[in-house]
Coordinates of C-alpha atoms and ligand atoms in Angstrom, one line a residue:
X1 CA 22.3 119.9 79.6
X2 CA 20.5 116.9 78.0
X3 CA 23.4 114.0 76.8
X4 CA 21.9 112.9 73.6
X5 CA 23.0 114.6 70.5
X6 CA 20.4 113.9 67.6
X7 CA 20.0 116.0 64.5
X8 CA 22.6 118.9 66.1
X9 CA 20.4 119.2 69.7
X10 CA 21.2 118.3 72.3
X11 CA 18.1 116.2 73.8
X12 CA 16.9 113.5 77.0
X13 CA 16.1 110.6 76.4
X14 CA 12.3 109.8 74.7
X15 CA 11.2 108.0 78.1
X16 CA 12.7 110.2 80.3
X17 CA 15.1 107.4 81.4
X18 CA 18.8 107.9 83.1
X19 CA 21.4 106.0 84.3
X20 CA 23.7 106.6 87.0
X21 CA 27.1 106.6 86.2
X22 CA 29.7 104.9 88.7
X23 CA 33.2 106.2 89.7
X24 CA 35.4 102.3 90.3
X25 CA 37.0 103.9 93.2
X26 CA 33.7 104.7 95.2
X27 CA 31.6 102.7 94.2
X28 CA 29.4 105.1 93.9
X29 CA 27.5 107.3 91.1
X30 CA 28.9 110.8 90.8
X31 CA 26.4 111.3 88.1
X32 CA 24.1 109.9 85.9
X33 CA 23.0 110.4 82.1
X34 CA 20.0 110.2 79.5
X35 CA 19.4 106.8 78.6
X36 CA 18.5 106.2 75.0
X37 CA 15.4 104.4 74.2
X38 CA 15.5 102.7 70.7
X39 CA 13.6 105.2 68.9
X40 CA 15.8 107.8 70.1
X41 CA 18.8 105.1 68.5
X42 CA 16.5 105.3 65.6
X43 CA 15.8 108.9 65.3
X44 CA 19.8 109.2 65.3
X45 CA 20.0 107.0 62.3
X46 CA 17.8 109.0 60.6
X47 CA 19.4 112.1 61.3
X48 CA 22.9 110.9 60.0
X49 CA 20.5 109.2 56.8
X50 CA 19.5 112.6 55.9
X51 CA 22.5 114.2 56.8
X52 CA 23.9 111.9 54.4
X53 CA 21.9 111.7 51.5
X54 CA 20.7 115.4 51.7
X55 CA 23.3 117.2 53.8
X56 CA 27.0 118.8 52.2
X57 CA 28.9 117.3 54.2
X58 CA 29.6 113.7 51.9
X59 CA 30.9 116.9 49.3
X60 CA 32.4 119.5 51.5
X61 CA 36.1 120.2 50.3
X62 CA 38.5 117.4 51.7
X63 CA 40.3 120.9 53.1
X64 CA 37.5 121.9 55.3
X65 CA 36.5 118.9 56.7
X66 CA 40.2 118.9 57.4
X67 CA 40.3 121.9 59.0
X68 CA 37.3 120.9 61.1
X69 CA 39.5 117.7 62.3
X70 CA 42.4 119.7 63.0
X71 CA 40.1 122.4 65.1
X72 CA 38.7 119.4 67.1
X73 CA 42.7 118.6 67.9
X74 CA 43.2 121.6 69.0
X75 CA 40.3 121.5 71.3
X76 CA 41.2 118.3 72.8
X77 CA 44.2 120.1 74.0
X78 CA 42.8 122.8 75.5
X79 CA 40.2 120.6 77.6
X80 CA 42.6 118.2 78.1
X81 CA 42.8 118.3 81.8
X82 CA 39.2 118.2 81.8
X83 CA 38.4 115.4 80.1
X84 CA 41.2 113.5 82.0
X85 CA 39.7 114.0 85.3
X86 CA 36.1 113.1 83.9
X87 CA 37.8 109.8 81.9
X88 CA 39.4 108.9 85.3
X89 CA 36.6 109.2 87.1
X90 CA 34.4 106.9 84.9
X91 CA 37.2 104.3 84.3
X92 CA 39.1 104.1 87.3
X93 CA 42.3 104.7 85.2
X94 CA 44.7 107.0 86.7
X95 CA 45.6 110.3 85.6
X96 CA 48.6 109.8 84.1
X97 CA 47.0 107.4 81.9
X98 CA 44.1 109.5 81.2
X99 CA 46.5 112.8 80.1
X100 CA 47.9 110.1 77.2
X101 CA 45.0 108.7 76.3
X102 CA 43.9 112.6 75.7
X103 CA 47.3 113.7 73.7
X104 CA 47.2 109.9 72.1
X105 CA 43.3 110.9 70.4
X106 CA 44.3 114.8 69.7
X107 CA 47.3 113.3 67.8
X108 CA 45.2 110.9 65.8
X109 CA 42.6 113.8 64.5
X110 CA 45.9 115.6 63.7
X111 CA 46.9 112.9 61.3
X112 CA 43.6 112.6 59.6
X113 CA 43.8 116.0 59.6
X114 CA 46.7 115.2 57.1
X115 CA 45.9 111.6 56.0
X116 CA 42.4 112.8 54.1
X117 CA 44.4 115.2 52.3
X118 CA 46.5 112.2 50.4
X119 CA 44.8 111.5 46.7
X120 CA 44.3 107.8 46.7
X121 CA 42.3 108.4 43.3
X122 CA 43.8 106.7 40.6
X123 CA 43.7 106.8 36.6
X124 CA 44.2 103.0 35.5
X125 CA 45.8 102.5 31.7
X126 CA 43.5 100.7 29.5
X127 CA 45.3 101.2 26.5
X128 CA 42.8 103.1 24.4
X129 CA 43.7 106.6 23.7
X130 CA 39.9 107.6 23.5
X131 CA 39.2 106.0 27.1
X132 CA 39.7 107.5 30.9
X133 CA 39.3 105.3 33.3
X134 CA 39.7 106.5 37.0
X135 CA 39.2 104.5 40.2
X136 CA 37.7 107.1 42.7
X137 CA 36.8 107.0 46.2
X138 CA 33.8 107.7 47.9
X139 CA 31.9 107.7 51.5
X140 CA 30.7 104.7 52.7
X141 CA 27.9 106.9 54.2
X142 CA 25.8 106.3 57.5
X143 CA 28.2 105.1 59.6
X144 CA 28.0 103.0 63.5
X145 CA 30.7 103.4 66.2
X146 CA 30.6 101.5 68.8
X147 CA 33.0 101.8 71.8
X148 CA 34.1 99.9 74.8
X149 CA 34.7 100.9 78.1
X150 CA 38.4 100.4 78.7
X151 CA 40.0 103.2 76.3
X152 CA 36.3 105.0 75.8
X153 CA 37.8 107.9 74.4
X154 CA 40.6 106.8 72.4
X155 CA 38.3 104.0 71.1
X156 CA 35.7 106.1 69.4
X157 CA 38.3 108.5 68.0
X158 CA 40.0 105.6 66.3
X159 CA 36.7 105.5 64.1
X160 CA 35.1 108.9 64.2
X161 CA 38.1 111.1 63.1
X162 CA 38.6 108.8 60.0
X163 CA 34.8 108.7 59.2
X164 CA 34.4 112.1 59.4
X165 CA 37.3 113.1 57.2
X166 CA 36.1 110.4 54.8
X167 CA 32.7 111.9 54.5
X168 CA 30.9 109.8 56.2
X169 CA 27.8 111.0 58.7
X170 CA 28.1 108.9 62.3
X171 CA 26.2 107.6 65.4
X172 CA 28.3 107.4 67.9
X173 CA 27.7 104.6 71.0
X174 CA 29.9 104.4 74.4
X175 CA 29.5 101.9 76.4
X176 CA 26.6 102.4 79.1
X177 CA 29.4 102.0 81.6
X178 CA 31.7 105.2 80.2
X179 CA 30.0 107.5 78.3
X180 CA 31.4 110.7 79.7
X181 CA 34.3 111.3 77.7
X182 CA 32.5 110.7 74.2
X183 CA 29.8 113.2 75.2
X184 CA 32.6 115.8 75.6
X185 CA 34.4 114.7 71.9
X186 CA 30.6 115.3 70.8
X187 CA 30.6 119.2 72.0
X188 CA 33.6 119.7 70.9
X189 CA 33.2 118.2 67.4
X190 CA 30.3 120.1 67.2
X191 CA 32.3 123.8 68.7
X192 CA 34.6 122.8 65.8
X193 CA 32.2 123.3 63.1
X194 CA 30.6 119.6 62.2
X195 CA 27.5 120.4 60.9
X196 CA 23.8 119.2 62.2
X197 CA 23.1 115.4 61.9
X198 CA 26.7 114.5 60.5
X199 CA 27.6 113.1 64.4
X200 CA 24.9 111.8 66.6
X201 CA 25.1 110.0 70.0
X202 CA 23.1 107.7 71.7
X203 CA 23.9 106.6 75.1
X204 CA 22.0 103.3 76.6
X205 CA 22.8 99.4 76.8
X206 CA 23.8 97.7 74.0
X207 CA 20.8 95.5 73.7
X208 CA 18.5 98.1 73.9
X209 CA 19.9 101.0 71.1
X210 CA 22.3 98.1 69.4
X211 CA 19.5 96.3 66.8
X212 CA 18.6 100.3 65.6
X213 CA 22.8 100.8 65.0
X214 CA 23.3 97.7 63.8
X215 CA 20.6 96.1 62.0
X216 CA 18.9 99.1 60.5
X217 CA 18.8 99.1 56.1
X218 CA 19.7 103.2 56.5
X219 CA 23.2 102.1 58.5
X220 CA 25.8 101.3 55.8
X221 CA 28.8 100.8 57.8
X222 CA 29.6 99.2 61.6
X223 CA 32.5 99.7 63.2
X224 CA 32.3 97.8 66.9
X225 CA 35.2 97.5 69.2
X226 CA 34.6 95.0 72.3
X227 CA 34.3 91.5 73.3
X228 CA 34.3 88.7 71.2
X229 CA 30.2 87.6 71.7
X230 CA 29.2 91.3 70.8
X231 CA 30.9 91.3 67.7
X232 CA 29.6 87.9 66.7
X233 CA 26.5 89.0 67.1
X234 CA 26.9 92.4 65.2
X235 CA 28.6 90.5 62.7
X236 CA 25.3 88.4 62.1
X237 CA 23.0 91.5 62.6
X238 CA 24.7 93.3 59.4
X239 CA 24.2 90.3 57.7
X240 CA 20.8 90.6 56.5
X241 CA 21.4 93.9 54.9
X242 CA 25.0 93.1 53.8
X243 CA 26.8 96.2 55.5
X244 CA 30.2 97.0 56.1
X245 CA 31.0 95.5 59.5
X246 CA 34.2 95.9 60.7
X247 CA 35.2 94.4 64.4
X248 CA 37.6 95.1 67.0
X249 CA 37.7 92.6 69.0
X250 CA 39.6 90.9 72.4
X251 CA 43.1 89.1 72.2
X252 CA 45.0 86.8 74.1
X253 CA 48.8 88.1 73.7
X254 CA 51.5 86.4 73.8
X255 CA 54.9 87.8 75.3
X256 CA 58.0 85.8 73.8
X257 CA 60.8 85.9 76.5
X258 CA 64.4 84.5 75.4
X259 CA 67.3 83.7 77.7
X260 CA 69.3 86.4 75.9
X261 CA 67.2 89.0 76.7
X262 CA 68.2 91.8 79.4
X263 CA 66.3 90.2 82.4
X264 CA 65.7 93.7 84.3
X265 CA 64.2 94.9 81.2
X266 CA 62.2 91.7 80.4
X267 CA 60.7 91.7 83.5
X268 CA 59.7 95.3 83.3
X269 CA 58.1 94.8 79.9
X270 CA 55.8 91.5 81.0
X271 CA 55.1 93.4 84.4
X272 CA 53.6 96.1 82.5
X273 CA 52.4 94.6 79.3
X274 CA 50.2 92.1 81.8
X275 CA 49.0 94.9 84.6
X276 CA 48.8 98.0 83.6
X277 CA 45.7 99.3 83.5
X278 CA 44.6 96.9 85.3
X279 CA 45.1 94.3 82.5
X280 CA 41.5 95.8 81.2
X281 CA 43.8 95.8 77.8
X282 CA 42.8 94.4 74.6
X283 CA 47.0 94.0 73.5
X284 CA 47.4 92.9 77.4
X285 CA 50.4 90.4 77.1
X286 CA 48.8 88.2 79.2
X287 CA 50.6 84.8 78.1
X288 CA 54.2 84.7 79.4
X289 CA 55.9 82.5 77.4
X290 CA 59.2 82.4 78.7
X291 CA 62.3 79.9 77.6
X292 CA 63.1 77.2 80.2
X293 CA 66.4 78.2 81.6
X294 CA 65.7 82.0 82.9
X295 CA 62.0 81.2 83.9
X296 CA 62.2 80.8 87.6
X297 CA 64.1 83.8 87.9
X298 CA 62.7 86.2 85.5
X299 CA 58.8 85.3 87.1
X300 CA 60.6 85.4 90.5
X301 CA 61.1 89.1 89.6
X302 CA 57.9 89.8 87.7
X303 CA 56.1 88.3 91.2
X304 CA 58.3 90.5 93.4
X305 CA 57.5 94.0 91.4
X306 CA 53.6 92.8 90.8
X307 CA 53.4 92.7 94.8
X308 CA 54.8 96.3 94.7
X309 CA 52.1 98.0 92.2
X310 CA 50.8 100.8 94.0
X311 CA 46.9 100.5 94.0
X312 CA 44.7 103.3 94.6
X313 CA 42.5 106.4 93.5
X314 CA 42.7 107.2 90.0
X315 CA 43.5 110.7 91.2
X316 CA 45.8 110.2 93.6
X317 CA 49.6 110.7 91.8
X318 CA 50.8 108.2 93.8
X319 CA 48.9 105.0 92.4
X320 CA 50.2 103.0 89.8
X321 CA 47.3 101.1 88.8
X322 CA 43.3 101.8 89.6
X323 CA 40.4 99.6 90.1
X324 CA 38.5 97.5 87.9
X325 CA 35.9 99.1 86.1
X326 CA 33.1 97.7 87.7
X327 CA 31.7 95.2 90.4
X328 CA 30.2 92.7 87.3
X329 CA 33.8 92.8 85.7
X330 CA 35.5 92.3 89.0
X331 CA 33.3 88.9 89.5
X332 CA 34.3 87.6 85.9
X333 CA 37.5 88.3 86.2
X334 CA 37.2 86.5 89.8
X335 CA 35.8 83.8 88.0
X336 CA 38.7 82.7 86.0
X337 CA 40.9 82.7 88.9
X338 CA 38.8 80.3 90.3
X339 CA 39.0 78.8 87.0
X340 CA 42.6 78.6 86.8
X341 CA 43.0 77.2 90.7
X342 CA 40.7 74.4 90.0
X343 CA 42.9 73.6 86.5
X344 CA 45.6 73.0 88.6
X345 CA 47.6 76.6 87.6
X346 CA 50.1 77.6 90.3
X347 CA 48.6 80.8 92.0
X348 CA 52.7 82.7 93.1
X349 CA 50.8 86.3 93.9
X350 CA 47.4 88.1 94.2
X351 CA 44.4 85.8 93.6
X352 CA 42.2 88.2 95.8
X353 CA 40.7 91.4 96.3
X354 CA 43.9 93.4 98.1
X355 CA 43.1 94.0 101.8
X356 CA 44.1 97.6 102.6
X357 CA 41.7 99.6 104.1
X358 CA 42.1 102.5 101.8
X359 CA 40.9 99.9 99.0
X360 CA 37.6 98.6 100.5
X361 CA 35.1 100.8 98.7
X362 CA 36.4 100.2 95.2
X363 CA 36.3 97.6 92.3
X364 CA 40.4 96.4 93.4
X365 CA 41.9 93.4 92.6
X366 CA 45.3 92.4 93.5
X367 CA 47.9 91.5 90.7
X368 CA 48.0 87.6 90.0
X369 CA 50.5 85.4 88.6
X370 CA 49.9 81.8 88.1
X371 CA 52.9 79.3 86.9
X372 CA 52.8 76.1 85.8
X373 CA 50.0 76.8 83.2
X374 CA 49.6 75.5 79.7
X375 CA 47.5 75.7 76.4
X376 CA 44.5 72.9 77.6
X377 CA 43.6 75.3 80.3
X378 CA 40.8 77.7 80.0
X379 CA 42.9 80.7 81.8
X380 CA 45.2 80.4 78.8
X381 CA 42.6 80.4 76.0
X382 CA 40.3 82.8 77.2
X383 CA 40.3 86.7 77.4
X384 CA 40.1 87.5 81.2
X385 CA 40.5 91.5 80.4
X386 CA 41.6 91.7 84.4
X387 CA 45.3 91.4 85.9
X388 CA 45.9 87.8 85.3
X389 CA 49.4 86.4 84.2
X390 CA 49.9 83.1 82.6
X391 CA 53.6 81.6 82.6
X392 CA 54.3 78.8 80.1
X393 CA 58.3 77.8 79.1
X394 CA 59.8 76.6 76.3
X395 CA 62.7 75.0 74.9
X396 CA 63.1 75.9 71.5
X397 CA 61.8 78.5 69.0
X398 CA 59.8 76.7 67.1
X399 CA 58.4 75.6 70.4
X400 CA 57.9 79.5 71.2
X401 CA 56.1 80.5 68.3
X402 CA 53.9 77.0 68.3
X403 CA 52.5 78.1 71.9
X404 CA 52.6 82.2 71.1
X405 CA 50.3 81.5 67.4
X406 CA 48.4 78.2 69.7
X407 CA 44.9 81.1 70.4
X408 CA 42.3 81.6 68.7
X409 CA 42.8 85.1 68.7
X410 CA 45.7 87.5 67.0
X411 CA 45.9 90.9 68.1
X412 CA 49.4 91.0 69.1
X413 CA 52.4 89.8 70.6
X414 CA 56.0 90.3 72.1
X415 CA 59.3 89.5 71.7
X416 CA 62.4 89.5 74.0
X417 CA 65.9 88.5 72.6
X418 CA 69.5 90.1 72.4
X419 CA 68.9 88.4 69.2
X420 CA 68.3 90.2 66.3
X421 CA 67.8 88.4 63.6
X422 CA 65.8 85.7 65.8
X423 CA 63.1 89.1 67.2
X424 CA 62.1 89.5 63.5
X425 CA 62.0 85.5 62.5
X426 CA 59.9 85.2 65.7
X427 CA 57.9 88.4 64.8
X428 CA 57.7 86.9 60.7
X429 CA 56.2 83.5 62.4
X430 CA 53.7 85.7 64.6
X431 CA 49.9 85.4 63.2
X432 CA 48.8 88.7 65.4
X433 CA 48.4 92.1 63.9
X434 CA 50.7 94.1 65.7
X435 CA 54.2 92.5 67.0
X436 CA 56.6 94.1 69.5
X437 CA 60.3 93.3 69.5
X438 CA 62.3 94.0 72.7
X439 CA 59.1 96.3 73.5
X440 CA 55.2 95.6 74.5
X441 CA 52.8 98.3 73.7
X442 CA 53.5 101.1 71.7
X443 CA 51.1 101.9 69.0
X444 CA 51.3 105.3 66.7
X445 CA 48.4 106.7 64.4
X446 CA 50.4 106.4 60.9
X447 CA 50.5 102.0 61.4
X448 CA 47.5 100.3 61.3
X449 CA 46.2 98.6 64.3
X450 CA 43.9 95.6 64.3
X451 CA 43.4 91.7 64.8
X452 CA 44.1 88.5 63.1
X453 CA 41.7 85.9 63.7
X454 CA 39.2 85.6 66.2
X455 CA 40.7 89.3 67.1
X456 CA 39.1 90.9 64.2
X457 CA 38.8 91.5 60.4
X458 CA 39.3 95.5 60.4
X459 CA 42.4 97.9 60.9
X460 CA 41.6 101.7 62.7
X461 CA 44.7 104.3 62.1
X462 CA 47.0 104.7 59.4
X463 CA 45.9 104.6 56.2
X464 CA 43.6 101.3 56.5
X465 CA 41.7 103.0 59.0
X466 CA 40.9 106.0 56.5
X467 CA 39.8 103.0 54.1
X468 CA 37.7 101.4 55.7
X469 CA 35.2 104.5 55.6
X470 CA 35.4 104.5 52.1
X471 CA 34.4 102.8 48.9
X472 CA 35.6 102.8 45.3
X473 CA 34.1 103.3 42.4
X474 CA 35.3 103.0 38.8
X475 CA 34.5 105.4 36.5
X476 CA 34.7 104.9 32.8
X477 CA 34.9 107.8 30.5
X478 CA 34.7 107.2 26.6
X479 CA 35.9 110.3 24.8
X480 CA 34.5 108.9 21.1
X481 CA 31.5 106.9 21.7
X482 CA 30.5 104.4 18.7
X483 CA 28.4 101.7 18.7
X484 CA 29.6 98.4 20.5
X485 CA 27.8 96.5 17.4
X486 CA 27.7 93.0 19.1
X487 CA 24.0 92.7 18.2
X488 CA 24.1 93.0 14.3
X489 CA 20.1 93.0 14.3
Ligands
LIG1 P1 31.3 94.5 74.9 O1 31.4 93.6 73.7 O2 30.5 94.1 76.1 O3 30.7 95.9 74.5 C1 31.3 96.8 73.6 C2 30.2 97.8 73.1 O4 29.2 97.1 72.4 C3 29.6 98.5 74.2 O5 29.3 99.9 73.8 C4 28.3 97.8 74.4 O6 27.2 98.5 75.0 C5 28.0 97.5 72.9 N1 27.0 96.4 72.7 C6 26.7 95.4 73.6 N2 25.7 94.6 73.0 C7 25.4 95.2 71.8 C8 24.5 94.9 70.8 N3 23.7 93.8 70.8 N4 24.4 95.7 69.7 C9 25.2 96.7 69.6 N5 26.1 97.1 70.6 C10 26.2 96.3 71.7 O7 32.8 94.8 75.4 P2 33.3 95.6 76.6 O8 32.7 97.0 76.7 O9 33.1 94.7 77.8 O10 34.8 95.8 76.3 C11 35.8 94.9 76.5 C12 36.1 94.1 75.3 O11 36.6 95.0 74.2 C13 37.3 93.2 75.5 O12 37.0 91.9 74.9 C14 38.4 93.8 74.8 O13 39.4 93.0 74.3 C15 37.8 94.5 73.6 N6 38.6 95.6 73.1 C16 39.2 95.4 71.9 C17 40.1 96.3 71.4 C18 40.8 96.1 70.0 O14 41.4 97.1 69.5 N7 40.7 95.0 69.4 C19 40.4 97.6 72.1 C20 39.7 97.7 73.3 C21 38.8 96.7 73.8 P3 26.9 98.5 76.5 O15 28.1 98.1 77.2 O16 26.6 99.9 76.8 O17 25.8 97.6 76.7

């Protein structure tokens, strides 16, 4: 069966063109997929135009597109296994990982399922008896979503379960690197009743298919999750035509750890806040920022468990952590090891490609700490996306919070204290989006996610990330009409 999904079939690519896709453990393609060209990008734009403009779905009850989001939850579950296997395979995550990520996406379509049901209409008092006024909300309309590779799945469910319960039609984009799981959502989306045109996906590289998404006049609304360059650019492509652009974008994440904090527990936090998944996390807590007088021995403990992580196949249940996702993000992330040996950072585990035999074929890389590092150096700026810890110490906590907001990104941040009235001053003095006190990671549907700064100017989930696929619109309803008679002539 062809991969692209235009106009409600399912089609190959315009050229003819595939591309393999790779599994990180192997190294090797296990399949391959149509290739968008940029007319194929194109034709899906116009699909979700017409869908739009000519199509029921912008009007269809709230209550049935409901329905159709809580059918596509339901779904989800029963392919859950499935699509676990297939996201594993294309990511390199493991299993266990992959079986959240599937529950994690089902329960977000459940919540829209419920969230699109809330009336944010409003009637606003303007103090004249013969006046309504009501602030409405509306579709944006056409809408691009644009993924990443790291959480494909989860990423594009962040935006496509909200814009379709909006009313919105959609072109959905993976990245050219993971684009399995998305065209699974897409059959079942479309099982669950979306009609024709109202979802479209493109696969292809983002160079090719992204000036169609991104730039086109019929495209109202972009919603791009990935690197920091990309979304520049996007940013600057929607310019022209003034859309909504909303980005997602990297972070550099602080993890606060005080003295008081239980040390076992601390170091279990920063141990997986920094490596799991490889660290190919956008909320990584790469940055250990940890107060003077527990440092040694909290990153003594952090090294000793990091040695420990159980590399290995994605499928196998005994690895903790897979490979990279590829060979190209294995060299980058290579790079700023490099990086941070020649800035003087103290390298205390990993640093290399891990040497076991049953590791050779894939995209591994060994768990890497590096002490002695502070804010001039590149390794603490920059988002490596790969299994690279950073320790810095402090004294104080105003010297805590100075190093934890010192980046120019802000998605989120960590705290560790016994304290509490110091974890929510620290987490009041935190410019990031989403803060963590005595925890690193959680994240639910019903609270808003999303970046401050250079992390990003959206929010996905909650009820944000229902508004952003929306607009308002007053409307003015005069029950006597009479002349204004401002002109007297
Ligand atoms: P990229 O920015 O390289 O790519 C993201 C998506 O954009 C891909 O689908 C890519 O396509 C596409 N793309 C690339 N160029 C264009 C273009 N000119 N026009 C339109 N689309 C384009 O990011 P990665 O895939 O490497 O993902 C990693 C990044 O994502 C990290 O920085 C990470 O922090 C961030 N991220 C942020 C999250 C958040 O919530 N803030 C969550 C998860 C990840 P293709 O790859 O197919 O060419």
């Amino acid at each position: 069966m062809p991969d692209l999904f235009i106009d409600g079939s399912w089609r190959a690519s315009g050229d003819g063109g595939t591309r393999d896709v790779i599994d990180p453990f192997t190294g090797q393609a296990f399949t391959a997929v149509d290739e968008a060209t940029a007319d194929d990008a194109a034709a899906a734009v116009a699909a979700a135009r017409r869908a739009f403009d000519d199509g029921a779905w912008p009007s269809t009850p709230v209550d049935d597109r409901s329905k159709i989001l809580r059918r596509t939850a339901e779904l989800l579950e029963r392919d859950k296994e499935e699509i676990a296997h297939t996201e594993t395979l294309d990511t390199g995550k493991t299993l266990a990982e992959s079986r959240i990520d599937v529950d994690d996406v089902a329960a977000v379509f459940r919540y829209y399922a419920d969230e699109v049901l809330v009336d944010v209409d409003r009637t606003v008092d303007v103090g004249r008896d013969d006046v309504v006024s009501r602030v409405v909300h509306a579709p944006v309309g056409v809408c691009s979503l644009i993924a990443p590779w790291n959480y494909p799945l989860l990423q594009i469910a962040w935006k496509v379960a909200p814009a379709l319960g909006a009313g919105c039609t959609t072109v959905l984009k993976p990245s050219e690197v993971t684009p399995l799981s998305t065209v699974h959502l897409v059959r079942l989306l479309a099982e669950a009743g979306v009609p024709d045109g109202v979802v479209n996906l493109v696969l292809g590289g983002g160079p090719t298919v992204g000036p169609a998404l991104t730039e086109h006049d019929d495209v109202d609304l972009v919603s791009f999750t990935g690197g920091l360059a990309t979304g520049q650019r996007i940013l600057r492509a929607g310019a022209e035509s003034v859309k909504r652009v909303t980005v997602e974008l990297g972070g550099k994440n602080p993890h606060v750890v005080f003295a008081d904090a239980d040390l076992a527990t601390a170091v279990d936090l920063v141990l997986t806040g920094a490596f799991l998944h490889s660290g190919q996390v956008c909320s990584a807590g790469t940055r250990l920022i940890v107060e003077e007088s527990i440092a040694d021995e909290l990153v003594a403990g952090v090294v000793e468990r990091a040695r420990r992580i159980r590399l290995g196949s994605g499928l196998d249940p005994s690895s903790e952590s897979g490979p990279l996702v590829s060979a190209a993000h294995r060299e980058k992330v290579e790079g700023y090891v490099a990086l941070g040996l020649a800035e003087g950072a103290r390298l205390l585990t990993g640093g290399k490609r891990p040497a076991a035999e049953h590791l050779q074929t894939g995209f591994f890389y060994e768990p890497t700490v590096f002490d002695g590092c502070d804010r001039s150096m590149r390794i603490v700026q920059e988002e490596t996306f790969g299994p690279i810890l950073t320790v810095e110490r402090f004294r104080t906590e105003a010297e805590a919070v100075a190093l934890a907001n010192d980046t120019a990104y802000g998605l989120a941040g960590g705290v560790q204290t016994a304290d509490v009235a110091r974890g929510e001053r620290v987490a009041a003095a935190l410019r990031h989006g989403t803060v963590w006190i005595n925890d690193f990671g959680p994240y639910v549907p019903q609270a808003e996610w999303g970046g401050w700064g250079r992390s990003g100017n959206g929010r996905e989930l909650g009820p944000e990330g229902l508004a952003e696929y929306r607009q308002s619109k007053h409307v003015w309803r005069n029950a006597a009409p009479k002349p204004a008679d401002w002109f007297t002539g």
